[in-house]
Coordinates of C-alpha atoms and ligand atoms in Angstrom, one line a residue:
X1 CA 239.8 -34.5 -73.0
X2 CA 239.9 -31.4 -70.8
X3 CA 240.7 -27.7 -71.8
X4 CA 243.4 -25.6 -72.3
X5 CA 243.0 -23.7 -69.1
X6 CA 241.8 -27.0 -67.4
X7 CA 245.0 -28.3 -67.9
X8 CA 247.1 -25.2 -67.7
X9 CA 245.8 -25.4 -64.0
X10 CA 246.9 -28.6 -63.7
X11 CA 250.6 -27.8 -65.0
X12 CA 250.3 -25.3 -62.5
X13 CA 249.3 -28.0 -59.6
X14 CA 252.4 -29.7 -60.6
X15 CA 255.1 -27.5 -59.9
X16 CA 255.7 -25.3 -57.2
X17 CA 258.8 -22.4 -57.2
X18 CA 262.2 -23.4 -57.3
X19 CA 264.3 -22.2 -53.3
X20 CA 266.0 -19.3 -53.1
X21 CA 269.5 -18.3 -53.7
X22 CA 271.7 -15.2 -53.5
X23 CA 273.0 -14.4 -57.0
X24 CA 275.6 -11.8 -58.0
X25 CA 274.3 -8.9 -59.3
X26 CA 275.9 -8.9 -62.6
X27 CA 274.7 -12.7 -63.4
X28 CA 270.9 -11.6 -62.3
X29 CA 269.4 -10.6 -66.0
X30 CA 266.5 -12.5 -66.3
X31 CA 266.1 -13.8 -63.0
X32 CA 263.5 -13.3 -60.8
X33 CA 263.9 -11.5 -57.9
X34 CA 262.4 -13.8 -54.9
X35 CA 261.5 -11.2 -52.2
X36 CA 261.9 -7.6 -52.1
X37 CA 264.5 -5.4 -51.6
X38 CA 264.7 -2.4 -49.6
X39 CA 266.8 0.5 -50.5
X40 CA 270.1 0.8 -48.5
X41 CA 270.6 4.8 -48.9
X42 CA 268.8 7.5 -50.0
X43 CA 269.1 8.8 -53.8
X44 CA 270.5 10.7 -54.5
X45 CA 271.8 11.2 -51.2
X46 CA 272.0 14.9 -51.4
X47 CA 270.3 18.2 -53.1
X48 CA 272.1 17.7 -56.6
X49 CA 272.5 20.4 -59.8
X50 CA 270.7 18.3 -63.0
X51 CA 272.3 20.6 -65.0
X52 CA 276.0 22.3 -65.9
X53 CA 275.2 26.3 -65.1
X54 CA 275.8 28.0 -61.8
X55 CA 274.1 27.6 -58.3
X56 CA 272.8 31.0 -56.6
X57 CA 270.6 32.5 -54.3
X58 CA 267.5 33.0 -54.5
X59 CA 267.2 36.9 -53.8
X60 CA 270.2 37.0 -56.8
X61 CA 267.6 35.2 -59.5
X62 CA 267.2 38.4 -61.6
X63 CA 268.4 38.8 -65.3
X64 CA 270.8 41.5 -65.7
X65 CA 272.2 40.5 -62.1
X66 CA 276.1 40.5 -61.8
X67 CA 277.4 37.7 -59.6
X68 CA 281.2 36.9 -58.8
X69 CA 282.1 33.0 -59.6
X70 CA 283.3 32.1 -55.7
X71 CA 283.8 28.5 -56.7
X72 CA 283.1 25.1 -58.1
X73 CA 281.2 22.2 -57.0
X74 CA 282.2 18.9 -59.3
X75 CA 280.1 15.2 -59.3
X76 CA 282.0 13.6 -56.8
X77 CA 283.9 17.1 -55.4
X78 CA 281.7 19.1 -53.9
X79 CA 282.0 23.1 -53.0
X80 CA 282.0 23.6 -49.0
X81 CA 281.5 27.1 -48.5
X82 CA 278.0 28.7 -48.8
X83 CA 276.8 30.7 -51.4
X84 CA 276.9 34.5 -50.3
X85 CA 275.1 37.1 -51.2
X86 CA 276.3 38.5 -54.6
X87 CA 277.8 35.0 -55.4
X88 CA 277.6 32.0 -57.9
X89 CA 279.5 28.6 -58.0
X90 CA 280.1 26.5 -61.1
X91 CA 278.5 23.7 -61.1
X92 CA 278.3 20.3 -63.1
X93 CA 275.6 17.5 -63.3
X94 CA 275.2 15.3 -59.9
X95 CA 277.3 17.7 -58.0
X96 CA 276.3 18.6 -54.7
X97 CA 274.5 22.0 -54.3
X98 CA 276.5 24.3 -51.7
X99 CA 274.7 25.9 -49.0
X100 CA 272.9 28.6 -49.8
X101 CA 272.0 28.2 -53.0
X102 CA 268.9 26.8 -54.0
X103 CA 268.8 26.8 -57.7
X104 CA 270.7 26.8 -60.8
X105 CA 270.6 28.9 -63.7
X106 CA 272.1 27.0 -67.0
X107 CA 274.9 27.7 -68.1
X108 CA 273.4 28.8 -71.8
X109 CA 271.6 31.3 -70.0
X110 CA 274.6 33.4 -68.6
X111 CA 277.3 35.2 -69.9
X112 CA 280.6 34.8 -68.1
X113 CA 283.1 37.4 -68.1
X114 CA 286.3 36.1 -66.5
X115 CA 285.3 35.8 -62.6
X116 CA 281.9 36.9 -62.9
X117 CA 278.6 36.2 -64.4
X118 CA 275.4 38.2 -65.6
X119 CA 272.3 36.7 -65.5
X120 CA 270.5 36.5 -68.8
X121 CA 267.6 34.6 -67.3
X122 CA 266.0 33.9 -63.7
X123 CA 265.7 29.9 -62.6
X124 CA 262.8 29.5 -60.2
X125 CA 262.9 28.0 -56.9
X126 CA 264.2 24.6 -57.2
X127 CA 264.7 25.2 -60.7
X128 CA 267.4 22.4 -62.4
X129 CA 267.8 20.9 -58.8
X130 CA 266.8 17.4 -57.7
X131 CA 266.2 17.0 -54.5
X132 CA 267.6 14.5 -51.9
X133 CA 265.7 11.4 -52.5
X134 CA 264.0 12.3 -55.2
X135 CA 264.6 8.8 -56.8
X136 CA 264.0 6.8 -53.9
X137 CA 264.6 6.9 -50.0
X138 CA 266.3 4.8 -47.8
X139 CA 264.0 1.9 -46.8
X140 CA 262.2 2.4 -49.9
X141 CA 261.8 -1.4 -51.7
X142 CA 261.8 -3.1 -55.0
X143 CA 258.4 -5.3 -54.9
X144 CA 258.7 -9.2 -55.5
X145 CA 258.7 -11.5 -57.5
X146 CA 259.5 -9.8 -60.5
X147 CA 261.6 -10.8 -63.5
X148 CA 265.1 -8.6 -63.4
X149 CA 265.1 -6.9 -66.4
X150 CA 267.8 -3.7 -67.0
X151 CA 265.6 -1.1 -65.0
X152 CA 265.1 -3.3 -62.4
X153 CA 268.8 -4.4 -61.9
X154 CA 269.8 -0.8 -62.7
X155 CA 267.8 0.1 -59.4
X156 CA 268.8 -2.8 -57.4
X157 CA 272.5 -1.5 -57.9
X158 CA 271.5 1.8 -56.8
X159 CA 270.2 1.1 -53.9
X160 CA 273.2 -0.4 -53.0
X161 CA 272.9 -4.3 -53.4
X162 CA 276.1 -6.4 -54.7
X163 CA 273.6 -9.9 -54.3
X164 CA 270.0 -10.3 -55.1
X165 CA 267.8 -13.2 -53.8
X166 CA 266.1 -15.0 -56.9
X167 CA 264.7 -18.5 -57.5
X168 CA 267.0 -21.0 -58.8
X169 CA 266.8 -21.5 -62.1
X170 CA 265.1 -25.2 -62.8
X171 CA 267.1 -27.8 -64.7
X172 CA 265.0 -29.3 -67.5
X173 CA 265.8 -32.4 -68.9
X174 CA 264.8 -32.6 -72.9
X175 CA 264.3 -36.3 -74.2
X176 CA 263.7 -36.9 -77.9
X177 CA 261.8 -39.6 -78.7
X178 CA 262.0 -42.5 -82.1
X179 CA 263.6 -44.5 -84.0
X180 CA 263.3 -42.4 -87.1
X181 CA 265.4 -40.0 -85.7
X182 CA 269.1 -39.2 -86.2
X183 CA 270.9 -36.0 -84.7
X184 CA 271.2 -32.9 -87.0
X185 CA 274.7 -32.9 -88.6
X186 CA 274.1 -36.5 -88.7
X187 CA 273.3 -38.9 -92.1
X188 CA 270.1 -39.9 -92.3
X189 CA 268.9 -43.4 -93.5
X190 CA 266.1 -43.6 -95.8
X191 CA 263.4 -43.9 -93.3
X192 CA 265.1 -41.4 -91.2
X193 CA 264.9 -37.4 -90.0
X194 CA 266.2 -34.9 -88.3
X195 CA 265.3 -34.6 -85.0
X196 CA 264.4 -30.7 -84.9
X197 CA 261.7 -29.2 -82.4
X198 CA 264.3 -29.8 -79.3
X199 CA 266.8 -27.1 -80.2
X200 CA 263.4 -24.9 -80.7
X201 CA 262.4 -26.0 -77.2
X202 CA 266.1 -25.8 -75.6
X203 CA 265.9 -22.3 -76.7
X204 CA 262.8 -21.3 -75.8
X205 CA 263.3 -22.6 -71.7
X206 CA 266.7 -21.3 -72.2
X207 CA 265.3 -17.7 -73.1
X208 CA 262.8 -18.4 -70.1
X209 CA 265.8 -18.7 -67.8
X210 CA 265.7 -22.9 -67.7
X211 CA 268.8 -25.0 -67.7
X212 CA 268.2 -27.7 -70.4
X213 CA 269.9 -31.1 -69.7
X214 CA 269.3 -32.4 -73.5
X215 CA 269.4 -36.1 -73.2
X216 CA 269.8 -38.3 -76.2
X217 CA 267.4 -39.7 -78.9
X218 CA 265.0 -42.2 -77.3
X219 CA 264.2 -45.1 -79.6
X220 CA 260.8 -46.7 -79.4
X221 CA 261.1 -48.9 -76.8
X222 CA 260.6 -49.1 -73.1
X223 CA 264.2 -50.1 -72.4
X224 CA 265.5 -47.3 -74.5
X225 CA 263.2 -44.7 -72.9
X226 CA 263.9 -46.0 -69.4
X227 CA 267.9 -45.6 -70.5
X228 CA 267.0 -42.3 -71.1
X229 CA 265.2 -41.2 -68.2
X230 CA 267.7 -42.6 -65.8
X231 CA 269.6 -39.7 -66.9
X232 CA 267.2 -36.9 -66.2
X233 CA 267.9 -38.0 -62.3
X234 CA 268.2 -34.9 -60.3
X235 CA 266.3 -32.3 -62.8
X236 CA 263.0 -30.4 -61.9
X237 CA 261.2 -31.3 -64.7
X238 CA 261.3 -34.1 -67.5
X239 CA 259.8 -32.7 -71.1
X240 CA 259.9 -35.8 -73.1
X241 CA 259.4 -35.0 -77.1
X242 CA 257.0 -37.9 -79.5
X243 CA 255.4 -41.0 -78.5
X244 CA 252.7 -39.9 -77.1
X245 CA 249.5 -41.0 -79.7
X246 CA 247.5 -43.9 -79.0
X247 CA 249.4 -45.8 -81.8
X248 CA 251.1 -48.9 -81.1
X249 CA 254.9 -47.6 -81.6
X250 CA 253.9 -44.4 -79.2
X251 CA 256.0 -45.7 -75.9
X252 CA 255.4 -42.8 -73.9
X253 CA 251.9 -43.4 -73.7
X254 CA 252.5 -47.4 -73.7
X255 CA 254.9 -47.3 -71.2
X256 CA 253.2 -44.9 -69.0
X257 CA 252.3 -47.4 -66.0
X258 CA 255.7 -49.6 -67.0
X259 CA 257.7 -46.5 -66.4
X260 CA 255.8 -45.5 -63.2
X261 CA 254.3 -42.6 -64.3
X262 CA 251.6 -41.4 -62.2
X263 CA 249.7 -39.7 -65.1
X264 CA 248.0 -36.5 -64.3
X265 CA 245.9 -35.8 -67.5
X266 CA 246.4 -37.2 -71.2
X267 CA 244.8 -35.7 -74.0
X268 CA 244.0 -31.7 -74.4
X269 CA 241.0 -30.3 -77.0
X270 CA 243.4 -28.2 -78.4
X271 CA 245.0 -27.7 -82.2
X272 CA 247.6 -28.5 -82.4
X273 CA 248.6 -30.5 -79.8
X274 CA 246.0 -33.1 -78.6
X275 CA 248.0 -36.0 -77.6
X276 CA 249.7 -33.9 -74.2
X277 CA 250.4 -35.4 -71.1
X278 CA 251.5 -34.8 -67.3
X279 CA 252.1 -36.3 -64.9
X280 CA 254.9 -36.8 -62.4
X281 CA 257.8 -39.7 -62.7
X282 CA 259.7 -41.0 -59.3
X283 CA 257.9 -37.3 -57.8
X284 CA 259.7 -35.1 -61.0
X285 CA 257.0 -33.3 -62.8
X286 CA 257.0 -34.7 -66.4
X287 CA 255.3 -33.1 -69.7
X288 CA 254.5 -35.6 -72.4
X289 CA 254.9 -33.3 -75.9
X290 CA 253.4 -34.5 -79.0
X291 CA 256.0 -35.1 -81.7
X292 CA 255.1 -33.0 -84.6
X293 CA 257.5 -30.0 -84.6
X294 CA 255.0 -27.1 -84.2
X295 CA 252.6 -29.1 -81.8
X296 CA 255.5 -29.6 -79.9
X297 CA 256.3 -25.9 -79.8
X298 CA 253.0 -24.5 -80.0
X299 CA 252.6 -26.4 -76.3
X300 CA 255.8 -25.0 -75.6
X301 CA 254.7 -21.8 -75.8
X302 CA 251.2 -22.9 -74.1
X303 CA 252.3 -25.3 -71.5
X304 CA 255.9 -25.6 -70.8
X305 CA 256.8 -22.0 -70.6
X306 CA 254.5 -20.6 -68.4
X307 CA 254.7 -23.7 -66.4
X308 CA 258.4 -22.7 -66.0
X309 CA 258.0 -19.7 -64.9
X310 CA 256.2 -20.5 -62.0
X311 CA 259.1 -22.9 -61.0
X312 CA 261.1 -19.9 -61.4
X313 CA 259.0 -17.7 -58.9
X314 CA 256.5 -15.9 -61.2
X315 CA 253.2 -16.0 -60.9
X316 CA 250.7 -18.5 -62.5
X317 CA 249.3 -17.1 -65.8
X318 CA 249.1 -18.2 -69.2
X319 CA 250.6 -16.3 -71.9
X320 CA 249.2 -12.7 -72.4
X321 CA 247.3 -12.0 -75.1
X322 CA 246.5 -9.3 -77.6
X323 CA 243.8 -8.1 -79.0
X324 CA 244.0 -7.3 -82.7
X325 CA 241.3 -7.0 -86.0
X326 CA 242.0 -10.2 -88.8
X327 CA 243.6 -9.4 -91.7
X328 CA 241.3 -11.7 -93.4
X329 CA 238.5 -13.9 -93.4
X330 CA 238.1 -17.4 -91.1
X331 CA 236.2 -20.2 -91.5
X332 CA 234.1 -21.9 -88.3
X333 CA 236.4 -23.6 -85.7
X334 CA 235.7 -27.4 -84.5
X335 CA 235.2 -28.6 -81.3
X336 CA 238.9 -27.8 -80.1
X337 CA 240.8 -24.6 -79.3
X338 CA 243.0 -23.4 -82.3
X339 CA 246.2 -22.2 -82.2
X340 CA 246.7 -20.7 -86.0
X341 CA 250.6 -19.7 -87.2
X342 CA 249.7 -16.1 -88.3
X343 CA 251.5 -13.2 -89.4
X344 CA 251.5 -10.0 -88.3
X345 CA 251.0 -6.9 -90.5
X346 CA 250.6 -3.3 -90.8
X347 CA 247.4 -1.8 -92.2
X348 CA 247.1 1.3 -93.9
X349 CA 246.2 2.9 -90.7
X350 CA 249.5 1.9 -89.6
X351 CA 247.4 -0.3 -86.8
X352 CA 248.9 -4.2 -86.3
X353 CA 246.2 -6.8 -88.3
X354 CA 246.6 -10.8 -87.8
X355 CA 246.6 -12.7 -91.3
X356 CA 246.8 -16.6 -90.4
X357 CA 248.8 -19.3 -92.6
X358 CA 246.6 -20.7 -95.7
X359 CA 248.3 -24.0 -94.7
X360 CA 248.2 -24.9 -90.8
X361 CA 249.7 -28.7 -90.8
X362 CA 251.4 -29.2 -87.6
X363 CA 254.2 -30.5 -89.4
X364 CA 255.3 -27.3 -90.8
X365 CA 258.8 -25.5 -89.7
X366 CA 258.7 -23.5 -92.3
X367 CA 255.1 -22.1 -91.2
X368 CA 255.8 -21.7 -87.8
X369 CA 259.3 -19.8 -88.1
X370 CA 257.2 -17.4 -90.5
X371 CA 254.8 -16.7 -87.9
X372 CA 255.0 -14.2 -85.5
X373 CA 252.0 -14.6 -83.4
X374 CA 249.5 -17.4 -82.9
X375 CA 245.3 -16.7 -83.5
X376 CA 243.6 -17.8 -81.2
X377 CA 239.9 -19.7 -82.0
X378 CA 238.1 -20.4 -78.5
X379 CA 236.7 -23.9 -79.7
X380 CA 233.0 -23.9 -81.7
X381 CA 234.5 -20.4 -82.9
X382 CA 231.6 -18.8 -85.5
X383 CA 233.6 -17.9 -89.0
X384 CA 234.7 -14.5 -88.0
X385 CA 234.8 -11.5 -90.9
X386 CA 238.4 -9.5 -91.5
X387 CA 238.2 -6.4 -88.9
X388 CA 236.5 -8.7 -86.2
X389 CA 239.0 -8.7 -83.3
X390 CA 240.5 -12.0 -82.7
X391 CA 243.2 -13.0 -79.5
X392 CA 246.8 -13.3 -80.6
X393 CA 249.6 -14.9 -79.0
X394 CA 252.9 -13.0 -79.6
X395 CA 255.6 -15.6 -80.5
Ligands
LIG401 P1 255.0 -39.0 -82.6 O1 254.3 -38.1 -81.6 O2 256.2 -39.8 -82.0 O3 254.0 -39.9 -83.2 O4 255.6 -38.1 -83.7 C1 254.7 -37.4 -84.6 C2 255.5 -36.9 -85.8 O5 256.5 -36.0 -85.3 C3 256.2 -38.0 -86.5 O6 256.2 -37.7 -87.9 C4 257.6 -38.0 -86.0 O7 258.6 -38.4 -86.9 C5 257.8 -36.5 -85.7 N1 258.8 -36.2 -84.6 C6 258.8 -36.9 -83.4 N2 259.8 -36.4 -82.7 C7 260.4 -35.5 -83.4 C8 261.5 -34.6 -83.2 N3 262.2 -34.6 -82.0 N4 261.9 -33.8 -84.1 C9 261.2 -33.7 -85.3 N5 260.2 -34.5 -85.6 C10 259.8 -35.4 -84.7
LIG402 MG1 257.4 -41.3 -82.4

């Protein structure tokens, strides 16, 4: 059995990031940008008022001055003529400053009396102005790779790009394996259930950015499964859900060689979750998941997603953690790495505390869609005391 991180890094070996494609800025949420991008103008692209008021001159910044209103410089309409001596011109947020002027008193702090104004204040040098390229300069880049979230995009568009170059988004095929499984919506038979954790999976590679090719219900045999996998042809990955115990019904692990899996690692001293496997199938990366619902998405949240976001360009790194106190008291962890359902909760200091589930079976929904975060126990973990910090994954 090898380690989390052991076989994190193998995960890692197995995928590499997905080519490169232009991608319309409006569809490029969530993407992630695959080299930078260097501004195409300067911003803004001229000295511009920040503020509605009146642009001046500096020797006319005193209070009590009287200044005649020569004009008006408008976002998008700006005022040509300079500034004179003696003179003001209206001005409105993101206009141009006219010549001569080289700050802008608010227009709060005047008092306008048809085509004049007196100064009840005196703006600085500068003062309510931003200068030319204040925000960025032309040349000036957006680093890479980085995932496009609004800020990002918002700046993208500023500096002038329609298209972004971004990873292609894998397409994950999703295979559900057992007879004992029947489709929700569906009747089940006595002996039967609903095949769950795969629409919790779907979403979560969906939220990742994935495209999820969710194949149908696998029975236990290697014909079935074969059936099955014939129809992940063409996908960058194969995430195949059950079957993968030692028992005598678990196919994916029987039929490993039959298949022509070339199996990378099997087994991970983790809780929940042991029975995972890798490997690759006809050169297509392949994740074995255990079957249980929350093992299934607690390596989800371990393996799968941060093994597709290196396929989508980011870099290797398994989920971030947090550092928060327990809520309550822990017993000793075994030999394997824990990943505890927990709640989050406010203390009276108003400070984030980590309470874990009294019950922790890895067959529990319920539980897991409780939780918000998972605790963390490094394996051989001593009992730990409520205030100790613990490691929290936020889910
Ligand atoms: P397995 O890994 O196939 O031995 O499955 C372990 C447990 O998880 C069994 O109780 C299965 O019935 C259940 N299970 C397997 N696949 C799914 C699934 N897709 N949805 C819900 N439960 C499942
Ligand atoms: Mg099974």
């Amino acid at each position: 059995m090898i380690s989390v991180e052991q076989a994190l890094g193998h995960l890692f070996q197995l995928v590499s990031p997905l080519g490169v494609e232009m991608v319309p800025i409006d569809q490029a949420g969530g993407r992630v940008l695959a080299r930078p991008v260097a501004a195409r103008l300067t911003q803004p692209p001229f000295d511009a008022s920040s503020m509605d008021g009146y642009a001046i001159r500096a020797e006319d910044a005193r209070p009590g001055a009287t200044l005649k209103v020569s004009g008006e410089s408008a976002a998008g309409r700006r005022h040509q003529d300079p500034v004179r001596p003696g003179e003001a011109v209206r001005i409105f947020t993101g206009a141009p400053m006219p010549p001569g002027a080289d700050r802008v008193v608010i227009q709060e702090d005047v008092e306008r009396k048809g085509g004049t104004i007196v100064l009840r204040a005196a703006p600085g040098p500068g003062e309510n102005v931003r200068p030319a390229g204040n925000d960025f300069r032309l040349g000036d880049t957006l680093s890479a790779p980085r995932r496009l979230g609004p800020a990002a995009l918002a700046l993208a568009a500023a500096m002038n790009h329609a298209e972004l170059p971004c990873h292609r988004r894998p397409e994950i095929a999703v295979i559900s394996t057992g007879d004992e499984l029947v489709e929700p919506g569906q009747a089940p038979g006595p002996d039967q259930i609903v095949a769950s954790n795969v629409y919790g999976l779907k979403a979560m590679l969906e939220a990742e950015g994935a495209r999820v090719r969710r194949l149908p219900i696998a029975g236990d045999t290697i014909e079935e499964l074969q059936a099955v996998l014939d129809m992940a042809r063409g996908t960058d990955m194969i995430v195949t859900i059950g079957g993968a115990s030692a028992g005598d019904r678990d196919v994916i692990a029987r039929a490993a060689e039959t298949l022509g899996i070339e199996q990378d690692f099997y087994k991970v001293a983790m809780r929940p979750g042991k029975p995972l496997m890798a490997g690759r199938l006809a050169g297509t990366p392949m994740i074995g998941l255990p079957g249980n619902p929350v093992s299934a998405l607690v390596c989800g949240v371990v393996f799968v997603v941060p093994t597709v976001r290196v396929m989508m360009g980011l870099p290797a790194a398994a989920q971030p953690r947090d550092r928060v106190p327990l809520a309550a008291d822990v017993g000793p962890n075994g030999p394997r790495e824990h990943y505890m359902r927990a709640m989050l909760e406010a203390g009276s200091d108003g400070a984030w505390r980590v309470r874990p589930f009294a019950r922790q079976d890895s067959a529990l929904l319920s539980v897991l869609s409780a939780a918000d975060a998972l605790l963390v126990r490094p394996p051989g973990d001593a009992p730990r005391r409520a205030g100790e910090v613990v490691e929290i994954i936020r889910i």
